[in-house]
PDB file of C-alpha atoms in Angstrom:
ATOM      1  CA  MET A  83     145.860 129.590 105.296  1.00  0.00           C
ATOM      2  CA  SER A  84     147.409 131.701 102.616  1.00  0.00           C
ATOM      3  CA  THR A  85     145.463 132.448  99.470  1.00  0.00           C
ATOM      4  CA  SER A  86     148.298 130.969  97.385  1.00  0.00           C
ATOM      5  CA  ARG A  87     147.567 127.472  98.863  1.00  0.00           C
ATOM      6  CA  ARG A  88     143.791 127.537  98.190  1.00  0.00           C
ATOM      7  CA  PRO A  89     144.039 126.634  94.474  1.00  0.00           C
ATOM      8  CA  LEU A  90     146.272 123.697  95.434  1.00  0.00           C
ATOM      9  CA  LEU A  91     143.773 122.547  98.097  1.00  0.00           C
ATOM     10  CA  VAL A  92     140.802 122.894  95.691  1.00  0.00           C
ATOM     11  CA  GLY A  93     142.716 121.007  92.974  1.00  0.00           C
ATOM     12  CA  THR A  94     143.558 118.208  95.413  1.00  0.00           C
ATOM     13  CA  LEU A  95     139.924 117.971  96.528  1.00  0.00           C
ATOM     14  CA  ILE A  96     138.686 117.773  92.921  1.00  0.00           C
ATOM     15  CA  ALA A  97     141.277 115.078  92.127  1.00  0.00           C
ATOM     16  CA  ALA A  98     140.110 113.049  95.147  1.00  0.00           C
ATOM     17  CA  ILE A  99     136.466 113.266  94.034  1.00  0.00           C
ATOM     18  CA  VAL A 100     137.385 112.207  90.484  1.00  0.00           C
ATOM     19  CA  ALA A 101     139.365 109.257  91.881  1.00  0.00           C
ATOM     20  CA  LEU A 102     136.413 108.228  94.077  1.00  0.00           C
ATOM     21  CA  VAL A 103     133.988 108.333  91.131  1.00  0.00           C
ATOM     22  CA  ALA A 104     136.414 106.346  88.968  1.00  0.00           C
ATOM     23  CA  SER A 105     136.807 103.742  91.723  1.00  0.00           C
ATOM     24  CA  ALA A 106     133.025 103.370  91.944  1.00  0.00           C
ATOM     25  CA  ALA A 107     132.816 102.892  88.174  1.00  0.00           C
ATOM     26  CA  VAL A 108     135.484 100.169  88.318  1.00  0.00           C
ATOM     27  CA  ALA A 109     133.625  98.445  91.185  1.00  0.00           C
ATOM     28  CA  ILE A 110     130.365  98.512  89.209  1.00  0.00           C
ATOM     29  CA  GLY A 111     132.125  97.017  86.205  1.00  0.00           C
ATOM     30  CA  ALA A 112     133.665  94.299  88.385  1.00  0.00           C
ATOM     31  CA  ILE A 113     130.262  93.098  89.598  1.00  0.00           C
ATOM     32  CA  GLY A 114     128.728  92.969  86.182  1.00  0.00           C
ATOM     33  CA  GLY A 115     128.038  96.536  85.105  1.00  0.00           C
ATOM     34  CA  PRO A 116     124.568  97.868  84.402  1.00  0.00           C
ATOM     35  CA  SER A 117     123.301  94.460  83.256  1.00  0.00           C
ATOM     36  CA  SER A 118     123.796  93.127  86.798  1.00  0.00           C
ATOM     37  CA  GLY A 119     120.734  94.958  88.017  1.00  0.00           C
ATOM     38  CA  LEU A 120     122.712  97.376  90.178  1.00  0.00           C
ATOM     39  CA  LEU A 121     120.101  99.980  89.411  1.00  0.00           C
ATOM     40  CA  GLY A 122     117.571  97.867  91.266  1.00  0.00           C
ATOM     41  CA  ARG A 123     114.289  96.513  90.146  1.00  0.00           C
ATOM     42  CA  ALA A 124     111.842  98.287  87.931  1.00  0.00           C
ATOM     43  CA  GLY A 125     114.522 100.746  86.836  1.00  0.00           C
ATOM     44  CA  GLY A 126     115.328 101.622  90.438  1.00  0.00           C
ATOM     45  CA  THR A 127     112.005 103.354  90.943  1.00  0.00           C
ATOM     46  CA  GLY A 128     110.013 100.699  92.755  1.00  0.00           C
ATOM     47  CA  PRO A 129     110.007  99.867  96.429  1.00  0.00           C
ATOM     48  CA  GLY A 130     113.406  98.702  97.544  1.00  0.00           C
ATOM     49  CA  GLY A 131     114.919  99.767  94.199  1.00  0.00           C
ATOM     50  CA  HIS A 132     118.405  99.280  95.602  1.00  0.00           C
ATOM     51  CA  GLY A 133     119.019  95.612  94.869  1.00  0.00           C
ATOM     52  CA  PHE A 134     122.383  94.352  93.689  1.00  0.00           C
ATOM     53  CA  LEU A 135     121.261  90.793  92.945  1.00  0.00           C
ATOM     54  CA  SER A 136     118.695  91.052  90.182  1.00  0.00           C
ATOM     55  CA  GLY A 137     119.118  90.069  86.568  1.00  0.00           C
ATOM     56  CA  SER A 138     118.537  92.605  83.828  1.00  0.00           C
ATOM     57  CA  PRO A 139     117.531  96.067  85.075  1.00  0.00           C
ATOM     58  CA  ARG A 140     114.414  95.823  82.911  1.00  0.00           C
ATOM     59  CA  ALA A 141     111.874  98.380  84.008  1.00  0.00           C
ATOM     60  CA  ALA A 142     108.249  97.425  84.464  1.00  0.00           C
ATOM     61  CA  PRO A 143     106.083  98.840  81.726  1.00  0.00           C
ATOM     62  CA  LYS A 144     103.514 101.485  82.587  1.00  0.00           C
ATOM     63  CA  LEU A 145     101.014  99.311  84.414  1.00  0.00           C
ATOM     64  CA  PRO A 146      97.272  99.875  83.889  1.00  0.00           C
ATOM     65  CA  GLY A 147      94.611 100.452  86.531  1.00  0.00           C
ATOM     66  CA  THR A 148      95.280 100.821  90.228  1.00  0.00           C
ATOM     67  CA  VAL A 149      98.896  99.860  90.957  1.00  0.00           C
ATOM     68  CA  VAL A 150      99.614  97.978  94.176  1.00  0.00           C
ATOM     69  CA  ASN A 151     103.273  97.735  95.208  1.00  0.00           C
ATOM     70  CA  VAL A 152     103.999  94.430  96.955  1.00  0.00           C
ATOM     71  CA  SER A 153     107.163  93.616  98.929  1.00  0.00           C
ATOM     72  CA  LEU A 154     108.315  90.026  99.524  1.00  0.00           C
ATOM     73  CA  THR A 155     110.766  89.495 102.395  1.00  0.00           C
ATOM     74  CA  ASN A 156     112.504  86.831 104.436  1.00  0.00           C
ATOM     75  CA  MET A 157     114.857  86.856 107.398  1.00  0.00           C
ATOM     76  CA  GLY A 158     118.348  85.421 107.095  1.00  0.00           C
ATOM     77  CA  GLY A 159     120.367  84.327 104.118  1.00  0.00           C
ATOM     78  CA  SER A 160     119.678  81.805 101.417  1.00  0.00           C
ATOM     79  CA  MET A 161     121.220  79.062 103.560  1.00  0.00           C
ATOM     80  CA  MET A 162     118.163  79.232 105.824  1.00  0.00           C
ATOM     81  CA  GLY A 163     115.969  78.035 102.972  1.00  0.00           C
ATOM     82  CA  SER A 164     112.332  78.699 103.757  1.00  0.00           C
ATOM     83  CA  GLY A 165     112.496  77.984 107.494  1.00  0.00           C
ATOM     84  CA  GLY A 166     112.660  81.557 108.820  1.00  0.00           C
ATOM     85  CA  PRO A 167     110.041  84.256 109.253  1.00  0.00           C
ATOM     86  CA  MET A 168     108.829  85.738 105.988  1.00  0.00           C
ATOM     87  CA  GLY A 169     106.519  88.514 104.929  1.00  0.00           C
ATOM     88  CA  LEU A 170     104.378  89.768 102.106  1.00  0.00           C
ATOM     89  CA  SER A 171     103.130  93.348 102.372  1.00  0.00           C
ATOM     90  CA  ALA A 172     101.171  95.629 100.050  1.00  0.00           C
ATOM     91  CA  ASP A 173     101.004  99.410 100.014  1.00  0.00           C
ATOM     92  CA  HIS A 174      97.183  99.242  99.655  1.00  0.00           C
ATOM     93  CA  ALA A 175      94.763  97.313 101.890  1.00  0.00           C
ATOM     94  CA  THR A 176      91.766  98.381  99.782  1.00  0.00           C
ATOM     95  CA  VAL A 177      91.426  99.136  96.063  1.00  0.00           C
ATOM     96  CA  PRO A 178      88.474  99.928  93.780  1.00  0.00           C
ATOM     97  CA  HIS A 179      87.130  97.097  91.614  1.00  0.00           C
ATOM     98  CA  GLY A 180      88.301  96.800  88.050  1.00  0.00           C
ATOM     99  CA  THR A 181      91.812  96.664  86.652  1.00  0.00           C
ATOM    100  CA  VAL A 182      94.478  96.189  89.327  1.00  0.00           C
ATOM    101  CA  SER A 183      98.201  95.796  88.599  1.00  0.00           C
ATOM    102  CA  PHE A 184     100.632  94.377  91.121  1.00  0.00           C
ATOM    103  CA  LEU A 185     104.303  95.418  90.991  1.00  0.00           C
ATOM    104  CA  VAL A 186     105.955  92.745  93.123  1.00  0.00           C
ATOM    105  CA  SER A 187     109.495  93.336  94.464  1.00  0.00           C
ATOM    106  CA  ASN A 188     111.550  90.583  96.043  1.00  0.00           C
ATOM    107  CA  ASP A 189     113.343  92.294  98.918  1.00  0.00           C
ATOM    108  CA  GLY A 190     114.439  88.934 100.338  1.00  0.00           C
ATOM    109  CA  SER A 191     117.429  86.668  99.791  1.00  0.00           C
ATOM    110  CA  ILE A 192     115.628  83.695  98.185  1.00  0.00           C
ATOM    111  CA  ASP A 193     113.109  83.301  95.334  1.00  0.00           C
ATOM    112  CA  HIS A 194     109.481  84.295  96.004  1.00  0.00           C
ATOM    113  CA  GLU A 195     106.234  84.790  94.066  1.00  0.00           C
ATOM    114  CA  MET A 196     102.821  86.396  94.533  1.00  0.00           C
ATOM    115  CA  VAL A 197      99.506  84.716  93.704  1.00  0.00           C
ATOM    116  CA  VAL A 198      96.056  86.404  93.900  1.00  0.00           C
ATOM    117  CA  LEU A 199      93.428  84.109  95.459  1.00  0.00           C
ATOM    118  CA  PRO A 200      89.791  84.881  96.350  1.00  0.00           C
ATOM    119  CA  LEU A 201      88.753  84.612  99.999  1.00  0.00           C
ATOM    120  CA  ALA A 202      85.469  82.763 100.466  1.00  0.00           C
ATOM    121  CA  GLY A 203      82.776  84.100 102.818  1.00  0.00           C
ATOM    122  CA  SER A 204      84.226  84.618 106.288  1.00  0.00           C
ATOM    123  CA  GLN A 205      87.649  83.146 105.438  1.00  0.00           C
ATOM    124  CA  SER A 206      90.553  85.331 106.543  1.00  0.00           C
ATOM    125  CA  ALA A 207      94.091  85.741 105.241  1.00  0.00           C
ATOM    126  CA  GLY A 208      96.558  83.211 106.633  1.00  0.00           C
ATOM    127  CA  ALA A 209      93.877  80.597 107.441  1.00  0.00           C
ATOM    128  CA  ARG A 210      94.196  78.324 104.385  1.00  0.00           C
ATOM    129  CA  SER A 211      95.097  74.665 104.861  1.00  0.00           C
ATOM    130  CA  VAL A 212      98.656  73.863 103.852  1.00  0.00           C
ATOM    131  CA  GLY A 213      99.083  70.599 101.939  1.00  0.00           C
ATOM    132  CA  GLY A 214     101.790  67.954 101.998  1.00  0.00           C
ATOM    133  CA  GLU A 215     104.089  69.912  99.672  1.00  0.00           C
ATOM    134  CA  GLY A 216     103.924  72.945 101.974  1.00  0.00           C
ATOM    135  CA  LYS A 217     101.600  74.778  99.574  1.00  0.00           C
ATOM    136  CA  VAL A 218      97.988  75.955  99.643  1.00  0.00           C
ATOM    137  CA  ASP A 219      95.375  75.040  97.032  1.00  0.00           C
ATOM    138  CA  GLU A 220      95.480  77.585  94.199  1.00  0.00           C
ATOM    139  CA  ALA A 221      91.963  76.805  92.950  1.00  0.00           C
ATOM    140  CA  GLY A 222      90.433  80.033  91.698  1.00  0.00           C
ATOM    141  CA  ASN A 223      93.859  81.654  91.157  1.00  0.00           C
ATOM    142  CA  LEU A 224      93.217  85.033  89.480  1.00  0.00           C
ATOM    143  CA  GLY A 225      96.794  85.832  88.545  1.00  0.00           C
ATOM    144  CA  GLU A 226     100.405  85.297  89.489  1.00  0.00           C
ATOM    145  CA  ALA A 227     103.618  87.318  89.455  1.00  0.00           C
ATOM    146  CA  SER A 228     106.457  84.806  89.511  1.00  0.00           C
ATOM    147  CA  LYS A 229     108.673  85.798  86.599  1.00  0.00           C
ATOM    148  CA  THR A 230     111.950  87.616  87.277  1.00  0.00           C
ATOM    149  CA  ASN A 231     111.758  91.062  85.660  1.00  0.00           C
ATOM    150  CA  GLY A 232     108.677  90.072  83.679  1.00  0.00           C
ATOM    151  CA  ALA A 233     104.920  89.685  83.673  1.00  0.00           C
ATOM    152  CA  ASP A 234     102.815  86.797  84.923  1.00  0.00           C
ATOM    153  CA  THR A 235     104.158  83.283  85.576  1.00  0.00           C
ATOM    154  CA  GLY A 236     107.707  82.017  85.743  1.00  0.00           C
ATOM    155  CA  GLU A 237     110.012  80.069  88.022  1.00  0.00           C
ATOM    156  CA  GLY A 238     109.989  82.634  90.846  1.00  0.00           C
ATOM    157  CA  ILE A 239     111.149  86.215  91.296  1.00  0.00           C
ATOM    158  CA  ALA A 240     114.867  86.281  92.059  1.00  0.00           C
ATOM    159  CA  PRO A 241     116.214  88.274  95.034  1.00  0.00           C
ATOM    160  CA  GLY A 242     116.510  91.962  94.192  1.00  0.00           C
ATOM    161  CA  ALA A 243     114.217  91.676  91.157  1.00  0.00           C
ATOM    162  CA  SER A 244     110.568  92.439  90.377  1.00  0.00           C
ATOM    163  CA  GLY A 245     107.679  90.834  88.556  1.00  0.00           C
ATOM    164  CA  TRP A 246     104.207  92.093  87.757  1.00  0.00           C
ATOM    165  CA  VAL A 247     100.723  90.971  86.912  1.00  0.00           C
ATOM    166  CA  THR A 248      97.507  92.777  85.906  1.00  0.00           C
ATOM    167  CA  VAL A 249      94.111  91.311  86.811  1.00  0.00           C
ATOM    168  CA  THR A 250      90.469  92.351  86.846  1.00  0.00           C
ATOM    169  CA  LEU A 251      88.981  92.134  90.344  1.00  0.00           C
ATOM    170  CA  ALA A 252      85.305  92.202  91.300  1.00  0.00           C
ATOM    171  CA  PRO A 253      84.271  93.623  94.688  1.00  0.00           C
ATOM    172  CA  GLY A 254      85.191  91.191  97.445  1.00  0.00           C
ATOM    173  CA  HIS A 255      88.034  89.935  99.594  1.00  0.00           C
ATOM    174  CA  TYR A 256      91.260  88.488  98.230  1.00  0.00           C
ATOM    175  CA  GLU A 257      94.460  87.060  99.608  1.00  0.00           C
ATOM    176  CA  LEU A 258      97.910  87.736  98.183  1.00  0.00           C
ATOM    177  CA  VAL A 259     100.202  84.777  98.896  1.00  0.00           C
ATOM    178  CA  CYS A 260     103.619  83.371  98.141  1.00  0.00           C
ATOM    179  CA  ASN A 261     102.892  79.730  97.382  1.00  0.00           C
ATOM    180  CA  LEU A 262     106.404  78.339  97.178  1.00  0.00           C
ATOM    181  CA  ALA A 263     106.920  75.406  99.563  1.00  0.00           C
ATOM    182  CA  ASN A 264     106.396  76.488 103.215  1.00  0.00           C
ATOM    183  CA  HIS A 265     106.364  80.220 102.415  1.00  0.00           C
ATOM    184  CA  TYR A 266     102.636  80.656 103.128  1.00  0.00           C
ATOM    185  CA  SER A 267     102.902  79.082 106.578  1.00  0.00           C
ATOM    186  CA  ALA A 268     105.996  81.222 107.285  1.00  0.00           C
ATOM    187  CA  GLY A 269     103.840  84.353 106.986  1.00  0.00           C
ATOM    188  CA  MET A 270     103.779  85.265 103.291  1.00  0.00           C
ATOM    189  CA  ASN A 271     100.151  86.342 102.946  1.00  0.00           C
ATOM    190  CA  THR A 272      98.043  89.466 103.276  1.00  0.00           C
ATOM    191  CA  GLN A 273      94.465  90.456 102.615  1.00  0.00           C
ATOM    192  CA  LEU A 274      93.313  92.839  99.886  1.00  0.00           C
ATOM    193  CA  ASP A 275      89.764  94.219  99.939  1.00  0.00           C
ATOM    194  CA  VAL A 276      88.169  95.349  96.692  1.00  0.00           C
ATOM    195  CA  THR A 277      85.278  97.851  96.849  1.00  0.00           C
TER     196      THR A 277
END
């Protein structure tokens, strides 16, 4: 290649990159711009911070105490409802007693929530009785993250969004559950031990 064609090639390459970036900006604007949550949940910094479906890209505040990142998942699309396999996982199995904050990310395609329940004696996670509405008894509930891009209770965390809750936990065994109809029995529970 002659040296006289290099500037032309470099200029063409730069123009192509500029066109690609401009096309991406137009696509982002077409799906709702920054307010669509394209940046993901919790400002794009939390687990799965790649969601396109969340509401406002409101970042979680600096959460106090030990922070446990929780992921809520389900297989299939929203047309499956709550009939498919689901999961609830935490990045800590054990935490020290005291202040514990849960940053809960909905990596599924339908609404979910996370409720903190104590486990009695030898009770294990996943062994609670499910009632007629497809839910477990929430007696002794210590806290709940079910508000889209907000703290504490709401109507459920939307797909691609996050919620959070801060609680004080004594030493013992706890279960983190999604208690929307039939979600617990579909596998949305895990144990958390507090030392």
